[in-house]
């Protein structure tokens, strides 16, 4: 059965890439990740790039919008409380007006879709609104074609890692999982950055679902930004940069990491409270 490592505490899906998501009690997972996760994204009408808060100067306001799946459509809630649905004919116009950028809400990425990732250390030094150097990254290299994932379809983080970031930082309160945008939060018996040891291993969650952990997750500036009601917090990146600078995967140099990326090897349903075992 494998070695017991912990239990699932929370599950999150993000129906629109880089928007706030929704917590779910149980959900199915297959090769394309959690059902409905990153089903849609905003695409800039002139550059063709996928909108991502990894470039905070342009897109940090995405993290003030919340997306939920209601009756088969995605409902987006603006900070004012006003809502717009993915099926509304005026959805593109509404989001363009709100963000000040010409966007369309797309269900399929452009060919060889890319996004801009600002250099995290420069964002820390200069602030989220500053013009800083960025890289252009092709998305979904470890995910099925036609998906909007940054890299792989699932992102996992342990409560132990969040607790360790809290301990090592100056905050009196616990660092929120939402800052790191995981799909699955796992409570473990072990302490510290425990998932650093998982790449290359398989995880069995519940009775059926099997995941293959493919990489440690290199962190960008996103955890430091406002997330809805959560204020800015530069230590959400600064602490991993000081205390968990490790190699995410082969051919990369050490980077601030927290959590891991995974692919689905065997589909299944995942529930809060499910046992998680290293196979």
Tab-separated table of C-alpha atoms in Angstrom:
chain	number	residue	atom	x	y	z
A	1	UNK	CA	0.000	0.000	0.000
A	2	UNK	CA	2.989	2.323	0.401
A	3	UNK	CA	4.204	4.583	3.175
A	4	UNK	CA	1.579	6.796	4.820
A	5	UNK	CA	2.618	10.454	4.578
A	6	UNK	CA	-0.549	12.299	5.596
A	7	UNK	CA	-4.086	13.296	4.686
A	8	UNK	CA	-5.733	15.748	2.298
A	9	UNK	CA	-6.959	18.813	4.208
A	10	UNK	CA	-8.142	21.117	1.405
A	11	UNK	CA	-8.776	20.994	-2.331
A	12	UNK	CA	-8.760	24.020	-4.601
A	13	UNK	CA	-9.594	24.533	-8.240
A	14	UNK	CA	-9.067	27.706	-10.250
A	15	UNK	CA	-11.562	27.745	-13.156
A	16	UNK	CA	-9.797	30.765	-14.721
A	17	UNK	CA	-6.006	30.850	-14.781
A	18	UNK	CA	-4.509	33.413	-12.336
A	19	UNK	CA	-7.876	34.343	-10.795
A	20	UNK	CA	-8.826	33.361	-7.255
A	21	UNK	CA	-10.449	29.938	-7.157
A	22	UNK	CA	-12.845	27.903	-5.072
A	23	UNK	CA	-12.445	25.312	-2.346
A	24	UNK	CA	-14.204	22.006	-3.060
A	25	UNK	CA	-14.923	19.035	-0.725
A	26	UNK	CA	-14.286	16.374	-3.377
A	27	UNK	CA	-13.514	16.332	-7.091
A	28	UNK	CA	-12.409	13.998	-9.876
A	29	UNK	CA	-8.905	14.128	-11.346
A	30	UNK	CA	-7.535	12.802	-14.638
A	31	UNK	CA	-4.679	13.581	-17.033
A	32	UNK	CA	-6.002	17.155	-17.394
A	33	UNK	CA	-5.917	17.730	-13.639
A	34	UNK	CA	-8.869	18.470	-11.368
A	35	UNK	CA	-12.234	18.729	-13.141
A	36	UNK	CA	-12.679	22.324	-14.334
A	37	UNK	CA	-9.274	23.537	-13.123
A	38	UNK	CA	-7.724	26.220	-15.360
A	39	UNK	CA	-10.456	25.497	-17.914
A	40	UNK	CA	-10.313	29.129	-19.055
A	41	UNK	CA	-7.747	31.925	-19.222
A	42	UNK	CA	-7.572	35.536	-20.271
A	43	UNK	CA	-5.574	36.126	-23.447
A	44	UNK	CA	-4.247	39.571	-24.415
A	45	UNK	CA	-5.872	40.505	-27.721
A	46	UNK	CA	-2.823	42.136	-29.302
A	47	UNK	CA	0.184	40.241	-27.867
A	48	UNK	CA	-1.601	36.876	-27.810
A	49	UNK	CA	0.021	36.150	-24.452
A	50	UNK	CA	-1.811	34.352	-21.663
A	51	UNK	CA	-2.537	36.721	-18.765
A	52	UNK	CA	-0.697	35.651	-15.609
A	53	UNK	CA	-0.013	37.380	-12.294
A	54	UNK	CA	3.561	36.085	-12.703
A	55	UNK	CA	3.943	39.502	-14.367
A	56	UNK	CA	2.556	41.583	-11.472
A	57	UNK	CA	2.983	45.002	-13.128
A	58	UNK	CA	0.476	44.058	-15.836
A	59	UNK	CA	-1.703	41.453	-14.161
A	60	UNK	CA	-1.689	41.667	-10.343
A	61	UNK	CA	-5.368	42.732	-10.394
A	62	UNK	CA	-6.333	39.254	-11.659
A	63	UNK	CA	-5.934	38.125	-8.041
A	64	UNK	CA	-8.791	40.421	-7.008
A	65	UNK	CA	-11.255	38.460	-9.189
A	66	UNK	CA	-12.770	35.162	-8.085
A	67	UNK	CA	-13.880	32.367	-10.418
A	68	UNK	CA	-16.317	29.570	-9.532
A	69	UNK	CA	-18.160	26.984	-11.598
A	70	UNK	CA	-21.921	27.425	-11.235
A	71	UNK	CA	-24.423	25.423	-13.323
A	72	UNK	CA	-21.869	24.532	-15.982
A	73	UNK	CA	-20.585	28.093	-16.507
A	74	UNK	CA	-17.782	30.024	-14.815
A	75	UNK	CA	-18.975	32.932	-12.678
A	76	UNK	CA	-16.409	35.689	-12.149
A	77	UNK	CA	-16.913	38.026	-9.198
A	78	UNK	CA	-15.373	41.516	-9.419
A	79	UNK	CA	-14.144	43.366	-6.289
A	80	UNK	CA	-17.356	45.430	-6.312
A	81	UNK	CA	-19.396	42.227	-5.926
A	82	UNK	CA	-20.695	42.471	-9.490
A	83	UNK	CA	-20.596	39.134	-11.347
A	84	UNK	CA	-20.197	38.163	-14.979
A	85	UNK	CA	-20.503	34.665	-16.440
A	86	UNK	CA	-18.301	33.031	-19.046
A	87	UNK	CA	-21.449	32.548	-21.169
A	88	UNK	CA	-22.427	36.257	-21.114
A	89	UNK	CA	-21.947	37.895	-24.562
A	90	UNK	CA	-20.376	40.969	-22.909
A	91	UNK	CA	-17.866	39.033	-20.737
A	92	UNK	CA	-14.805	40.070	-22.782
A	93	UNK	CA	-15.853	43.733	-22.742
A	94	UNK	CA	-16.529	43.691	-18.991
A	95	UNK	CA	-13.145	42.137	-18.134
A	96	UNK	CA	-11.299	44.448	-20.568
A	97	UNK	CA	-12.870	47.493	-18.921
A	98	UNK	CA	-12.068	46.223	-15.428
A	99	UNK	CA	-8.434	45.285	-16.130
A	100	UNK	CA	-7.571	48.125	-18.490
A	101	UNK	CA	-6.108	45.588	-20.934
A	102	UNK	CA	-7.767	44.217	-24.088
A	103	UNK	CA	-8.537	40.598	-23.176
A	104	UNK	CA	-10.716	37.731	-24.277
A	105	UNK	CA	-11.809	34.877	-22.034
A	106	UNK	CA	-10.585	31.790	-23.893
A	107	UNK	CA	-11.160	28.069	-23.447
A	108	UNK	CA	-8.260	27.044	-25.715
A	109	UNK	CA	-4.718	28.453	-25.600
A	110	UNK	CA	-3.138	30.035	-28.667
A	111	UNK	CA	-0.589	27.929	-30.575
A	112	UNK	CA	2.670	27.686	-28.563
A	113	UNK	CA	1.049	29.787	-25.829
A	114	UNK	CA	3.403	31.831	-23.666
A	115	UNK	CA	3.246	33.989	-20.561
A	116	UNK	CA	5.598	36.517	-18.992
A	117	UNK	CA	7.282	35.705	-15.671
A	118	UNK	CA	8.888	38.673	-13.935
A	119	UNK	CA	12.122	37.884	-12.109
A	120	UNK	CA	10.941	37.300	-8.532
A	121	UNK	CA	13.932	38.880	-6.759
A	122	UNK	CA	13.516	42.056	-8.825
A	123	UNK	CA	9.823	42.259	-7.907
A	124	UNK	CA	10.787	41.886	-4.224
A	125	UNK	CA	13.319	44.703	-4.543
A	126	UNK	CA	11.358	47.114	-6.725
A	127	UNK	CA	7.687	46.382	-5.925
A	128	UNK	CA	4.786	44.834	-7.814
A	129	UNK	CA	4.069	47.940	-9.911
A	130	UNK	CA	7.663	48.405	-11.114
A	131	UNK	CA	8.978	47.664	-14.590
A	132	UNK	CA	11.368	44.735	-14.068
A	133	UNK	CA	13.051	42.150	-16.278
A	134	UNK	CA	10.961	39.154	-17.266
A	135	UNK	CA	11.255	35.890	-19.162
A	136	UNK	CA	8.802	34.579	-21.735
A	137	UNK	CA	7.859	30.981	-20.934
A	138	UNK	CA	5.980	28.430	-22.996
A	139	UNK	CA	3.177	26.989	-20.849
A	140	UNK	CA	2.068	23.412	-20.101
A	141	UNK	CA	5.339	21.629	-20.961
A	142	UNK	CA	4.429	18.754	-18.591
A	143	UNK	CA	0.662	18.891	-19.185
A	144	UNK	CA	-1.612	17.666	-21.994
A	145	UNK	CA	-1.645	19.891	-25.110
A	146	UNK	CA	-4.353	22.537	-25.226
A	147	UNK	CA	-4.268	23.226	-21.459
A	148	UNK	CA	-3.498	26.432	-19.561
A	149	UNK	CA	-1.298	24.998	-16.784
A	150	UNK	CA	2.010	26.757	-16.192
A	151	UNK	CA	3.835	23.430	-16.153
A	152	UNK	CA	2.038	20.311	-14.888
A	153	UNK	CA	-1.666	19.679	-14.166
A	154	UNK	CA	-1.513	19.457	-10.353
A	155	UNK	CA	0.227	21.475	-7.666
A	156	UNK	CA	0.544	20.092	-4.126
A	157	UNK	CA	1.843	21.674	-0.944
A	158	UNK	CA	2.079	20.342	2.604
A	159	UNK	CA	0.882	22.022	5.746
A	160	UNK	CA	4.413	21.278	7.070
A	161	UNK	CA	5.951	23.541	4.419
A	162	UNK	CA	3.474	26.337	5.171
A	163	UNK	CA	4.181	25.963	8.909
A	164	UNK	CA	7.938	26.052	8.261
A	165	UNK	CA	7.625	29.252	6.193
A	166	UNK	CA	5.579	30.713	9.060
A	167	UNK	CA	8.202	29.717	11.670
A	168	UNK	CA	11.077	31.173	9.664
A	169	UNK	CA	9.294	34.438	8.844
A	170	UNK	CA	8.403	37.453	10.990
A	171	UNK	CA	4.618	36.985	10.914
A	172	UNK	CA	2.747	35.971	14.034
A	173	UNK	CA	0.007	34.373	11.931
A	174	UNK	CA	0.155	31.315	9.678
A	175	UNK	CA	1.089	31.851	6.044
A	176	UNK	CA	-2.017	31.133	3.973
A	177	UNK	CA	-2.044	28.225	1.529
A	178	UNK	CA	-3.989	30.370	-0.963
A	179	UNK	CA	-0.874	32.470	-1.646
A	180	UNK	CA	0.778	29.451	-3.289
A	181	UNK	CA	-2.302	28.459	-5.338
A	182	UNK	CA	-2.179	24.712	-4.644
A	183	UNK	CA	-4.747	22.205	-5.827
A	184	UNK	CA	-4.130	19.910	-2.859
A	185	UNK	CA	-2.996	20.764	0.677
A	186	UNK	CA	-1.691	17.773	2.633
A	187	UNK	CA	-1.179	17.498	6.393
A	188	UNK	CA	1.854	15.334	7.190
A	189	UNK	CA	3.395	13.846	10.328
A	190	UNK	CA	6.861	14.980	9.232
A	191	UNK	CA	7.937	18.608	9.623
A	192	UNK	CA	9.827	20.968	7.322
A	193	UNK	CA	9.908	21.130	3.518
A	194	UNK	CA	8.909	17.470	3.313
A	195	UNK	CA	7.785	17.391	-0.322
A	196	UNK	CA	11.323	18.256	-1.467
A	197	UNK	CA	11.929	14.478	-1.342
A	198	UNK	CA	8.940	13.496	-3.505
A	199	UNK	CA	10.021	14.178	-7.137
A	200	UNK	CA	10.318	10.919	-9.060
A	201	UNK	CA	7.956	9.165	-6.627
A	202	UNK	CA	4.282	8.192	-6.970
A	203	UNK	CA	1.593	9.274	-4.514
A	204	UNK	CA	-1.591	7.268	-3.955
A	205	UNK	CA	-4.443	9.462	-2.728
A	206	UNK	CA	-7.498	7.616	-1.453
A	207	UNK	CA	-8.340	4.307	-3.133
A	208	UNK	CA	-7.724	5.041	-6.819
A	209	UNK	CA	-5.954	8.277	-7.684
A	210	UNK	CA	-2.218	7.910	-8.363
A	211	UNK	CA	0.032	10.896	-9.054
A	212	UNK	CA	3.638	11.084	-10.220
A	213	UNK	CA	5.561	13.965	-8.665
A	214	UNK	CA	7.629	15.550	-11.458
A	215	UNK	CA	9.320	18.606	-9.903
A	216	UNK	CA	9.663	20.904	-6.926
A	217	UNK	CA	7.724	24.119	-7.562
A	218	UNK	CA	9.903	27.188	-8.195
A	219	UNK	CA	8.141	30.210	-6.742
A	220	UNK	CA	7.547	33.470	-8.596
A	221	UNK	CA	6.281	36.772	-7.201
A	222	UNK	CA	2.644	35.593	-7.014
A	223	UNK	CA	2.659	34.492	-3.316
A	224	UNK	CA	3.744	38.021	-2.313
A	225	UNK	CA	0.794	39.762	-3.990
A	226	UNK	CA	-2.638	40.716	-2.663
A	227	UNK	CA	-5.016	37.770	-2.988
A	228	UNK	CA	-8.523	39.089	-2.539
A	229	UNK	CA	-8.739	39.929	1.178
A	230	UNK	CA	-5.105	38.891	1.845
A	231	UNK	CA	-2.612	41.782	1.890
A	232	UNK	CA	0.804	41.823	0.230
A	233	UNK	CA	3.411	39.660	1.974
A	234	UNK	CA	6.960	39.735	0.586
A	235	UNK	CA	8.061	37.100	3.124
A	236	UNK	CA	5.942	34.466	1.343
A	237	UNK	CA	8.754	34.477	-1.247
A	238	UNK	CA	11.645	35.841	0.807
A	239	UNK	CA	11.552	32.953	3.320
A	240	UNK	CA	11.741	30.161	0.683
A	241	UNK	CA	14.447	32.195	-1.096
A	242	UNK	CA	16.563	32.142	2.070
A	243	UNK	CA	15.716	28.724	3.485
A	244	UNK	CA	14.580	26.433	0.646
A	245	UNK	CA	16.631	27.372	-2.399
A	246	UNK	CA	16.814	24.000	-4.131
A	247	UNK	CA	16.954	22.610	-7.683
A	248	UNK	CA	13.350	22.272	-8.978
A	249	UNK	CA	14.307	19.725	-11.638
A	250	UNK	CA	17.311	18.660	-13.691
A	251	UNK	CA	18.893	21.325	-15.916
A	252	UNK	CA	17.781	24.162	-13.613
A	253	UNK	CA	19.818	25.985	-11.021
A	254	UNK	CA	18.655	26.362	-7.388
A	255	UNK	CA	15.510	28.467	-6.955
A	256	UNK	CA	13.156	29.353	-4.068
A	257	UNK	CA	10.763	26.390	-3.918
A	258	UNK	CA	7.621	25.435	-2.000
A	259	UNK	CA	5.375	22.538	-2.986
A	260	UNK	CA	5.600	20.136	-5.935
A	261	UNK	CA	4.117	19.634	-9.390
A	262	UNK	CA	2.499	16.313	-10.312
A	263	UNK	CA	0.871	14.448	-13.191
A	264	UNK	CA	-2.022	11.995	-12.939
A	265	UNK	CA	-0.920	8.404	-13.604
A	266	UNK	CA	-4.234	6.785	-12.661
A	267	UNK	CA	-7.418	8.885	-12.544
A	268	UNK	CA	-9.771	8.870	-9.596
A	269	UNK	CA	-11.748	10.946	-7.140
A	270	UNK	CA	-10.048	12.933	-4.401
A	271	UNK	CA	-11.732	13.970	-1.145
A	272	UNK	CA	-10.881	15.996	1.928
A	273	UNK	CA	-9.642	13.504	4.514
A	274	UNK	CA	-8.211	11.042	1.973
A	275	UNK	CA	-5.044	9.218	3.040
A	276	UNK	CA	-1.898	10.088	1.053
A	277	UNK	CA	0.754	7.384	0.623
A	278	UNK	CA	4.131	7.298	-1.114
A	279	UNK	CA	4.037	4.251	-3.382
